[in-house]
Short mmCIF file of C-alpha atoms in Angstrom, two decimals:
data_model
loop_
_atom_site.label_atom_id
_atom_site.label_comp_id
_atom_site.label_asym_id
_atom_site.label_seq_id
_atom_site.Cartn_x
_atom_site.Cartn_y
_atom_site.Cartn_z
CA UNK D 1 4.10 -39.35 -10.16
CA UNK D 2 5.30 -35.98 -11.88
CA UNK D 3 1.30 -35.55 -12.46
CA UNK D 4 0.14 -36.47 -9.36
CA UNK D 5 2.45 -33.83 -7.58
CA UNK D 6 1.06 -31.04 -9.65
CA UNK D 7 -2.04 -31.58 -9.12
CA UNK D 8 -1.91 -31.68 -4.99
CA UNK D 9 -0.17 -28.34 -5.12
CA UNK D 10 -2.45 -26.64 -7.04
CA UNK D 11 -5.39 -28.05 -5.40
CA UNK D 12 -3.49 -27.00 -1.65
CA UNK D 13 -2.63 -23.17 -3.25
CA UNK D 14 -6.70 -23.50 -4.59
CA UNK D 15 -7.66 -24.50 -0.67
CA UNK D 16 -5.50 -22.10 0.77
CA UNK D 17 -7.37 -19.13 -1.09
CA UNK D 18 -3.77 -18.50 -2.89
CA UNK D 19 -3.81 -18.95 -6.48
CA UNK D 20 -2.27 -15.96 -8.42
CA UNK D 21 -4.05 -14.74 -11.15
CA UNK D 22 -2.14 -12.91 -14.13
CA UNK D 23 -4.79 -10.83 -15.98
CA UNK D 24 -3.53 -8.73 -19.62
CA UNK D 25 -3.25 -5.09 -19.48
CA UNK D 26 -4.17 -2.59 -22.19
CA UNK D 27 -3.12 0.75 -20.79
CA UNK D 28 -0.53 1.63 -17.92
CA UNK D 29 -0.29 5.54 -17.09
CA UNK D 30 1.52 4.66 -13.84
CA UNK D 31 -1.48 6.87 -12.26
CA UNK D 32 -4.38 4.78 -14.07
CA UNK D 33 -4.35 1.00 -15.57
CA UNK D 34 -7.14 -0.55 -17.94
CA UNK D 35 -7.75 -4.25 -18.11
CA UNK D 36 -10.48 -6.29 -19.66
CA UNK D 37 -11.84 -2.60 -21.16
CA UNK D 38 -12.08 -0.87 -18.07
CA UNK D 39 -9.86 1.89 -16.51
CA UNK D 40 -8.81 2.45 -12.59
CA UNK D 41 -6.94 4.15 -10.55
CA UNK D 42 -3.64 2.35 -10.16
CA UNK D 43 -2.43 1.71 -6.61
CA UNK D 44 -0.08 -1.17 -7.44
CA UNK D 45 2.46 0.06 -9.57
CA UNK D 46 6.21 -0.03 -8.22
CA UNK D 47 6.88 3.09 -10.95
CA UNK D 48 7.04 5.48 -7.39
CA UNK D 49 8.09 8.60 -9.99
CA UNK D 50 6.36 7.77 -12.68
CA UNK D 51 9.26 7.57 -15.07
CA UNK D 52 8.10 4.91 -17.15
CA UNK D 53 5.87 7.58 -19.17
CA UNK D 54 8.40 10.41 -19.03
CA UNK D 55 8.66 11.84 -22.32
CA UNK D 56 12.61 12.09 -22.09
CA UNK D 57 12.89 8.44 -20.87
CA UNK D 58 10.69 7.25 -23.59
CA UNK D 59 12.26 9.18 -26.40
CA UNK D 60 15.58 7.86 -25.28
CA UNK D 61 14.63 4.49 -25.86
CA UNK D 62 13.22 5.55 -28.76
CA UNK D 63 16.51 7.13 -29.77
CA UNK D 64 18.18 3.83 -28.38
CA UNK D 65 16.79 1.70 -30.90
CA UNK D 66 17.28 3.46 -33.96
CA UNK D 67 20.88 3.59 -33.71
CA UNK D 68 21.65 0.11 -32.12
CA UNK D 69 18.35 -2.00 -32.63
CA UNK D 70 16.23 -4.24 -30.20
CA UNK D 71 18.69 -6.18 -28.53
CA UNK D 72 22.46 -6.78 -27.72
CA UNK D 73 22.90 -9.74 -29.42
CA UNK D 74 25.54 -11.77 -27.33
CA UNK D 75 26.40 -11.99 -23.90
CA UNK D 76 28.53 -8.92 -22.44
CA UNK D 77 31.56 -11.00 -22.75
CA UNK D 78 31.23 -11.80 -26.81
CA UNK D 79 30.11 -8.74 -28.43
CA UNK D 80 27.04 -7.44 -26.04
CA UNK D 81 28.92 -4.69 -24.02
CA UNK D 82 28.01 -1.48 -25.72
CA UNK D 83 29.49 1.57 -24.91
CA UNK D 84 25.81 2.47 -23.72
CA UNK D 85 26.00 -0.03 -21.00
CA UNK D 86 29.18 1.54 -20.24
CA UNK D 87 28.39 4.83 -19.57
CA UNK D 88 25.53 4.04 -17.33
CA UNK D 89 27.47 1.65 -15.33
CA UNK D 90 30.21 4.51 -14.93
CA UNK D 91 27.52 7.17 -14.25
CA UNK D 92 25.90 4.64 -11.84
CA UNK D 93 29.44 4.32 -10.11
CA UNK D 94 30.44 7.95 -9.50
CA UNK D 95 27.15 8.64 -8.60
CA UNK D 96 26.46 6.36 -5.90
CA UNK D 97 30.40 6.13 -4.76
CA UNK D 98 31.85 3.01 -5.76
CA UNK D 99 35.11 2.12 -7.96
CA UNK D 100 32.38 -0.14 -10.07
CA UNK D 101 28.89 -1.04 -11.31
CA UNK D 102 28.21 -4.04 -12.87
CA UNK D 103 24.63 -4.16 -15.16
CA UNK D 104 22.74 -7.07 -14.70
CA UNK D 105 19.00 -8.20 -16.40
CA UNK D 106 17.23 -8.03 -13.24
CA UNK D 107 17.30 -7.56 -9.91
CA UNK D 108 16.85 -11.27 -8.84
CA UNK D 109 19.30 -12.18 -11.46
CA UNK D 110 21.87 -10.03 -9.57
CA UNK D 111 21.26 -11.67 -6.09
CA UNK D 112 21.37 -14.44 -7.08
CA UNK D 113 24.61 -13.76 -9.06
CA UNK D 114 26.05 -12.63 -5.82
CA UNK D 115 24.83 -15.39 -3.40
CA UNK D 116 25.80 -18.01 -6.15
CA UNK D 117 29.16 -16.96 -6.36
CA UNK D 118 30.38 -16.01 -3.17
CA UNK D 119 29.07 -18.08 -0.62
CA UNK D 120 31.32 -21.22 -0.49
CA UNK D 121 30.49 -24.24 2.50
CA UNK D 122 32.17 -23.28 4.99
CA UNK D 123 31.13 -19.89 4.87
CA UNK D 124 27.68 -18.58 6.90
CA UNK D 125 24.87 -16.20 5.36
CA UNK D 126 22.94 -14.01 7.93
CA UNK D 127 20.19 -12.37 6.60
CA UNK D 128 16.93 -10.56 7.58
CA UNK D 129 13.96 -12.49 8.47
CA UNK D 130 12.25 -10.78 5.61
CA UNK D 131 14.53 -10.26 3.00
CA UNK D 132 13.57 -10.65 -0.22
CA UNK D 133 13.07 -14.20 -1.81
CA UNK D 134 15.59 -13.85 -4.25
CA UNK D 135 18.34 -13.23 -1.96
CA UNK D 136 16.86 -15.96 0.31
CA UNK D 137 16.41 -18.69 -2.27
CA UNK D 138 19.78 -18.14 -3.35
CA UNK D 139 21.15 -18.32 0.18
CA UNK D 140 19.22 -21.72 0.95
CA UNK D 141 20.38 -23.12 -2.28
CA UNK D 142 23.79 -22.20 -1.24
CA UNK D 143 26.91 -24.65 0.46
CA UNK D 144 27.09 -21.95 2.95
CA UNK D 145 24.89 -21.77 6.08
CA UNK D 146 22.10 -19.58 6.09
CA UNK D 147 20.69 -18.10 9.78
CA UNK D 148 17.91 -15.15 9.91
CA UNK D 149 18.12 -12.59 12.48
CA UNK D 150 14.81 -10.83 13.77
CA UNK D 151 13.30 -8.70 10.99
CA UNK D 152 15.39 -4.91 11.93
CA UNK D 153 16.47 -6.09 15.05
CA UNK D 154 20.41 -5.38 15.09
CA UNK D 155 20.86 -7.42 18.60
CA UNK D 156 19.28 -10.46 17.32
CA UNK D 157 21.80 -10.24 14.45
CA UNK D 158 24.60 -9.50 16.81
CA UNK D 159 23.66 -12.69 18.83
CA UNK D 160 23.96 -14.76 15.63
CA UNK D 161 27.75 -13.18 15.11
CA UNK D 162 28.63 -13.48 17.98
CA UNK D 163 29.40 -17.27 17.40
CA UNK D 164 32.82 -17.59 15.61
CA UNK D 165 32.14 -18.70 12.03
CA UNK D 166 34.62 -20.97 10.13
CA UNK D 167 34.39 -19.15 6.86
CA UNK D 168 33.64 -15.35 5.76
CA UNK D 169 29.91 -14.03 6.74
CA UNK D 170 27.65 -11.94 4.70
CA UNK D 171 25.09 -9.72 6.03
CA UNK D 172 22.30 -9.54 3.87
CA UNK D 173 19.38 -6.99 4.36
CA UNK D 174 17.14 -4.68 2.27
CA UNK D 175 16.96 -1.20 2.27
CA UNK D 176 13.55 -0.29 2.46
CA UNK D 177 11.33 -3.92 2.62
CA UNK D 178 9.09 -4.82 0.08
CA UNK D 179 6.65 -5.65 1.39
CA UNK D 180 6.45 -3.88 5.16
CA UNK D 181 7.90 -1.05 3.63
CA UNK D 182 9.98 0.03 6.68
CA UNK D 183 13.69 1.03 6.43
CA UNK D 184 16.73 -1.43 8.18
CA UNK D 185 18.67 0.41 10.72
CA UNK D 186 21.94 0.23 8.19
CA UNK D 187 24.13 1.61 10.52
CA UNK D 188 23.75 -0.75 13.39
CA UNK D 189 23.93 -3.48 11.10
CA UNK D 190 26.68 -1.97 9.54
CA UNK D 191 28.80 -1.68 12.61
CA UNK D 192 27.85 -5.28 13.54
CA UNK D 193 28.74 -6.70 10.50
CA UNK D 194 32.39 -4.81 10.84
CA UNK D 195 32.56 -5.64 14.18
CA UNK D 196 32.31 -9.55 12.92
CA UNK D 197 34.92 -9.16 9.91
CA UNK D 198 32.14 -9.96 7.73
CA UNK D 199 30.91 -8.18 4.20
CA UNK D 200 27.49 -6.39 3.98
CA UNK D 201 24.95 -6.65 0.92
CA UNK D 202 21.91 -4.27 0.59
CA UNK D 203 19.59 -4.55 -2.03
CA UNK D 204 17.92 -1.51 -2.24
CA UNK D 205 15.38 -1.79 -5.18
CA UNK D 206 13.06 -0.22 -3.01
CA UNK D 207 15.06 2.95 -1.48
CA UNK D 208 17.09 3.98 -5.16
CA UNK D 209 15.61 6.88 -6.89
CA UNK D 210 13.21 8.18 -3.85
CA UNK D 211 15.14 8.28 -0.85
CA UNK D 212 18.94 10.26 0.43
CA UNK D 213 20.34 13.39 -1.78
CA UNK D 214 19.69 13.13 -5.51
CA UNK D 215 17.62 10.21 -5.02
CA UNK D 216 20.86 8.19 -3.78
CA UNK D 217 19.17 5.73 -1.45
CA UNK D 218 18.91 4.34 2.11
CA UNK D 219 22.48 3.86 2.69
CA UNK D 220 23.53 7.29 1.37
CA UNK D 221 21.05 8.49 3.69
CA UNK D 222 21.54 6.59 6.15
CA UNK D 223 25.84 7.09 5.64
CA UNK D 224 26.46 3.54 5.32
CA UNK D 225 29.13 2.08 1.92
CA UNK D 226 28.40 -2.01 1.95
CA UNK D 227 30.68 -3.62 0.52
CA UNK D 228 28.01 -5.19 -2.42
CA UNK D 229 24.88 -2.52 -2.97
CA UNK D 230 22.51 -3.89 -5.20
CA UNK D 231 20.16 -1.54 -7.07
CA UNK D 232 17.07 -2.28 -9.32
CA UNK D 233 15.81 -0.22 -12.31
CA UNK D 234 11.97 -1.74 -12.07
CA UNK D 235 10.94 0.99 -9.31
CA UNK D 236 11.75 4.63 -9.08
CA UNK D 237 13.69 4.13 -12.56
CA UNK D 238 10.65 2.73 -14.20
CA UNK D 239 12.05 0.45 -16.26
CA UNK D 240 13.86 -3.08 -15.83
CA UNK D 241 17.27 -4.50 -14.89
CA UNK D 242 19.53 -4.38 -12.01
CA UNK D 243 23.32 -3.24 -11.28
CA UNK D 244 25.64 -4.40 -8.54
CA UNK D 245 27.90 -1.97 -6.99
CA UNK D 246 31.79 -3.00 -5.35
CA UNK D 247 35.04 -2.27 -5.54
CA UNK D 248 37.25 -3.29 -8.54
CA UNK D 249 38.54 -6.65 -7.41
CA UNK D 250 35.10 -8.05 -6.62
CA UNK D 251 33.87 -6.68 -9.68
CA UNK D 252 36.52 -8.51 -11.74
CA UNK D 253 35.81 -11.50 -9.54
CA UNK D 254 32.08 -11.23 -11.31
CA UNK D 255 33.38 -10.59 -14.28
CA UNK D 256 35.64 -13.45 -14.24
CA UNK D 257 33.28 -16.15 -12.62
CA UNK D 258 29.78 -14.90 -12.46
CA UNK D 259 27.61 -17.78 -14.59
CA UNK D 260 24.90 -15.07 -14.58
CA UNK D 261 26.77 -12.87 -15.76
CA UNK D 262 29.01 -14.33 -18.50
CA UNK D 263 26.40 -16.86 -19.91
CA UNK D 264 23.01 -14.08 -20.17
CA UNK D 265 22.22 -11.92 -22.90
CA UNK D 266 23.39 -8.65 -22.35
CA UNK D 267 21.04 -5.51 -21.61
CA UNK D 268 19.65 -3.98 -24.72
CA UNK D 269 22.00 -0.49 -25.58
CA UNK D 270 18.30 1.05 -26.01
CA UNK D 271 17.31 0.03 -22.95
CA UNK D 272 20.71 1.61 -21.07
CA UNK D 273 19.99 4.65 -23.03
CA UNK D 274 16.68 4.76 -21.41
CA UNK D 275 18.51 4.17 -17.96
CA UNK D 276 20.55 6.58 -18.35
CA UNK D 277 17.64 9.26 -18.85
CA UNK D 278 15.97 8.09 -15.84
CA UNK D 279 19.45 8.47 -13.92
CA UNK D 280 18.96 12.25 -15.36
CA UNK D 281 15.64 12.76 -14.32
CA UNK D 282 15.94 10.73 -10.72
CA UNK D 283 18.91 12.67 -10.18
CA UNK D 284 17.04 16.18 -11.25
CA UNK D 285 14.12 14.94 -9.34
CA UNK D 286 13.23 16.57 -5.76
CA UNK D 287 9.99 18.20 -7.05
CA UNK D 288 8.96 14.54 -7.98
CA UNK D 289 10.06 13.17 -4.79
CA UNK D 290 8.63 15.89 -3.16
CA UNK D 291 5.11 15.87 -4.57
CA UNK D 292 5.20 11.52 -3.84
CA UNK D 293 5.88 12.44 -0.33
CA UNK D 294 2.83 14.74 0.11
CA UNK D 295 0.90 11.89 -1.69
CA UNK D 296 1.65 9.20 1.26
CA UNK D 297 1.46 11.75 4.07
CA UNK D 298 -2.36 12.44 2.53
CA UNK D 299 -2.96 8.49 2.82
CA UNK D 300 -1.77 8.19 6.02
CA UNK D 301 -3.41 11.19 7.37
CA UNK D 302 -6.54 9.42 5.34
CA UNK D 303 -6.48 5.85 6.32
CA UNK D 304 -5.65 6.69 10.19
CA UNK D 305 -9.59 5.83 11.20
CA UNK D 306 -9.60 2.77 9.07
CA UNK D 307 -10.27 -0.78 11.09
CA UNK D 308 -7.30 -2.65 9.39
CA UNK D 309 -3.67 -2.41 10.64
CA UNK D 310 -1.66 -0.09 8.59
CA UNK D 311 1.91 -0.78 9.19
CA UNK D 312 4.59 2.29 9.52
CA UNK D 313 5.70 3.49 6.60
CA UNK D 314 7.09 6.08 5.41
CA UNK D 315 7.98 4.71 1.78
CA UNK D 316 5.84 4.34 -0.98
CA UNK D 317 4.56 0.96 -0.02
CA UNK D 318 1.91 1.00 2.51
CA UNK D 319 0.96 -2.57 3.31
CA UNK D 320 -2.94 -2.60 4.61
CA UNK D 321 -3.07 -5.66 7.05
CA UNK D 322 -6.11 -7.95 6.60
CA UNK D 323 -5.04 -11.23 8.27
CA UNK D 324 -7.08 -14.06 6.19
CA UNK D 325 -6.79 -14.59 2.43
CA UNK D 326 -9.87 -14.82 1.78
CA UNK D 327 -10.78 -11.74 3.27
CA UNK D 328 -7.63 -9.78 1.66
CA UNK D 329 -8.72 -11.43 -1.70
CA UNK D 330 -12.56 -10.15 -1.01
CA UNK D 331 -11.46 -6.50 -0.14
CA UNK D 332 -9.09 -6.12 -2.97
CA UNK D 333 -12.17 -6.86 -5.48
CA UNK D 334 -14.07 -4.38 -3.42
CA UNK D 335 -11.90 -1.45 -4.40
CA UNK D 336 -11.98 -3.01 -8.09
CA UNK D 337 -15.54 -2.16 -8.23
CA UNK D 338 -15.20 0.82 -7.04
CA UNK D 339 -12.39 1.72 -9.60
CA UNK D 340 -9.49 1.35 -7.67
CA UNK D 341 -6.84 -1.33 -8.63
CA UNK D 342 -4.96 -2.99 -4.98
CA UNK D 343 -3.57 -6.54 -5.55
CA UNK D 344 -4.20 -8.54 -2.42
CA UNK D 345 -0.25 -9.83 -1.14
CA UNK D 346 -0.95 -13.27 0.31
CA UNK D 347 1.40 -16.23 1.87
CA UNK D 348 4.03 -17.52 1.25
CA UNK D 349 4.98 -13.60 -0.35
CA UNK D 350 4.26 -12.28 3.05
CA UNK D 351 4.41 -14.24 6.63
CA UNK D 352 1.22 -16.88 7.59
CA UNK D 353 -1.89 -14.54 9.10
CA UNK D 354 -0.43 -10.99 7.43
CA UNK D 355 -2.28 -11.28 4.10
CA UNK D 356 -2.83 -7.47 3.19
CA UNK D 357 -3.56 -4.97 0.95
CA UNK D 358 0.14 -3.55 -0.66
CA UNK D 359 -0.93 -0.14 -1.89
CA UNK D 360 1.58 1.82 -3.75
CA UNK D 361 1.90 5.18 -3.94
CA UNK D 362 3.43 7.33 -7.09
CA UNK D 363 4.46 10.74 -8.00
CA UNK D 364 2.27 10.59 -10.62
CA UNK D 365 -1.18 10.24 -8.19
CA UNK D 366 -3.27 13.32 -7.89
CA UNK D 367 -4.88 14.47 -4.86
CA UNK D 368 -8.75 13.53 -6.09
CA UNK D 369 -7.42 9.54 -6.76
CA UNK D 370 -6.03 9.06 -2.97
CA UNK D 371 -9.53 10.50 -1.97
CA UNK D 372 -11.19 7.80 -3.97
CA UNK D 373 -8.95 5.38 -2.45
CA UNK D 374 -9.75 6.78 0.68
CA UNK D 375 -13.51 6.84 0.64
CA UNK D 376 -13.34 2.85 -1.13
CA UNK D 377 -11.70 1.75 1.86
CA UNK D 378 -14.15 3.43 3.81
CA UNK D 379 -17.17 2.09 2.58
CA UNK D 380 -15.95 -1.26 2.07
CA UNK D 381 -15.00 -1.01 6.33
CA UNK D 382 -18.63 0.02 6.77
#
């Protein structure tokens, strides 16, 4: 039976022009990748600054691992909670305004972490249509109720709260979206959540490090303090891992309950000392922010003519609309021969009919390889 049920999903993800393909890479410059011998131009990296390759980020790691080794060793609550991991999660704290940050090793870990322990059966989870599948797996794997509220749409939200709820309700949105790249209006959610007693969670992977002052974030820019902000270090940090940020009771309620949290490995000291040179740089980082900005305005200035939907973005993430799989699947190995790297997004990632192209743009892109990008897309239209 086991057998038998394997084999009709694969052959349905097969049929449905869906299977994922991993394929090794060699080289990874953030601005170029080379696989199977041959280099590209990389439009498909999350790195948006480019820190992965920064010389100061890299030679803390470096540093890192000579004077604590590979690995922590033990969970955080046995002997893996170096005095590396805390000083970032105080730096991350006073920099983004909360009491406490709590380091976790990765960002679905830590929504899950959160969903896991707080939502109890009684209580109700209302989240964005298109939040992110961690937070939404963990919700419908939850005893509490889960309802969706149109994706950005604070009135379909505040129809859903308006019904009295028998327990406590959490909010649950992203900063900037994935995949649609477009920003949640934070403080109309924020003031409907309040207005229903409830608690709000952001997880803002995608805004940390390239949006508000310093790098700060959509609700620093956008003047909004959830209760539970959840930020991710595989983006604009260029590296890996995850940190929730509360105020001290709910972080000793983690500390004291969270299964995640207690019964994982802690983060590797080398890798916090890495962290906590990316903090540096992020924080020290406006010319890089700067120069990614002028990058996507050049795209979109670019790609304006093109036949596909391009949805409105401002963010690094500029999802290219195809529609079919197949034909996502065929213009993505377009570009590839033309030396361009785009992974084709497809269902059940992104909604039925909205397979795309998710470019990604980077700091770290020069003028000449959005041109190429450019004139790929161009002649693969024509």
């Amino acid at each position: 039976m086991w057998r038998d049920r394997i084999n009709q999903a694969l052959q349905a993800r097969r049929a449905a022009d869906g299977w994922r393909y991993r394929r090794p890479v060699e080289q990874n410059s953030v601005r170029e990748i080379v696989l199977s011998g041959k280099r590209y131009r990389h439009f498909s990296s999350n790195d948006y600054l480019g820190l992965s390759q920064h010389p100061a980020v890299v030679a803390a790691w470096q540093q890192g691992a000579a004077e604590a080794g590979a690995g922590a060793g033990a969970s955080g609550h046995v002997t893996g909670y170096s005095h590396y991991q805390a000083e970032l999660e105080q730096q991350l704290a006073s920099w983004l305004g909360y009491s406490r940050a709590l380091l976790f090793i990765s960002g679905f870990a830590a929504n899950q972490a959160i969903i896991h322990l707080l939502a109890q059966k009684q209580d109700r989870i209302v989240a964005d249509k298109l939040t992110h599948a961690s937070l939404l797996d963990a919700a419908i794997h939850s005893p509490a109720t889960l309802r969706r509220f149109a994706h950005n749409q604070p009135a379909s939200l505040q129809s859903i709260l308006a019904a009295p709820a028998d327990g406590a309700t959490l909010v649950v949105t992203e900063g900037v979206f994935s995949m649609d790249g477009d920003s949640a209006p934070l403080q109309q959610i924020a003031q409907a959540t309040q207005a229903a007693e409830g608690w709000l969670l952001v997880d803002d992977a995608h805004g940390i490090g390239v949006t508000g002052e310093q790098g700060r974030g959509s609700c620093w820019q956008q003047q909004v303090h959830p209760e539970l902000l959840v930020v991710t270090f595989g983006k604009a940090f260029g590296i890996s891992g995850a940190a929730v940020l509360c105020d001290d009771a709910t972080a000793d309620y983690i500390e004291q309950f969270s299964r995640h949290l207690i019964y994982s490995t802690a983060m590797p000291p080398a890798q916090c000392c890495a962290l906590l040179a990316a903090l540096q740089q992020i924080q020290q980082g406006e010319g890089l922010r700067t120069r990614l900005r002028q990058n996507i305005a050049r795209f979109r200035a670019g790609a304006a003519q093109l036949p596909w939907q391009l949805f409105t973005s401002e963010s690094a993430i500029q999802p290219l609309i195809v529609g079919d799989n197949r034909a996502a699947l065929a213009l993505s190995q377009q570009l590839e021969q033309a030396g361009c790297w785009v992974s084709a997004i497809r269902p059940p990632t992104v909604p039925p009919g909205t397979a795309r192209l998710r470019i990604t743009l980077t700091a770290a892109h020069q003028p000449e390889d959005i041109d190429h990008l450019l004139e790929a897309l161009y002649d693969a239209a024509g």
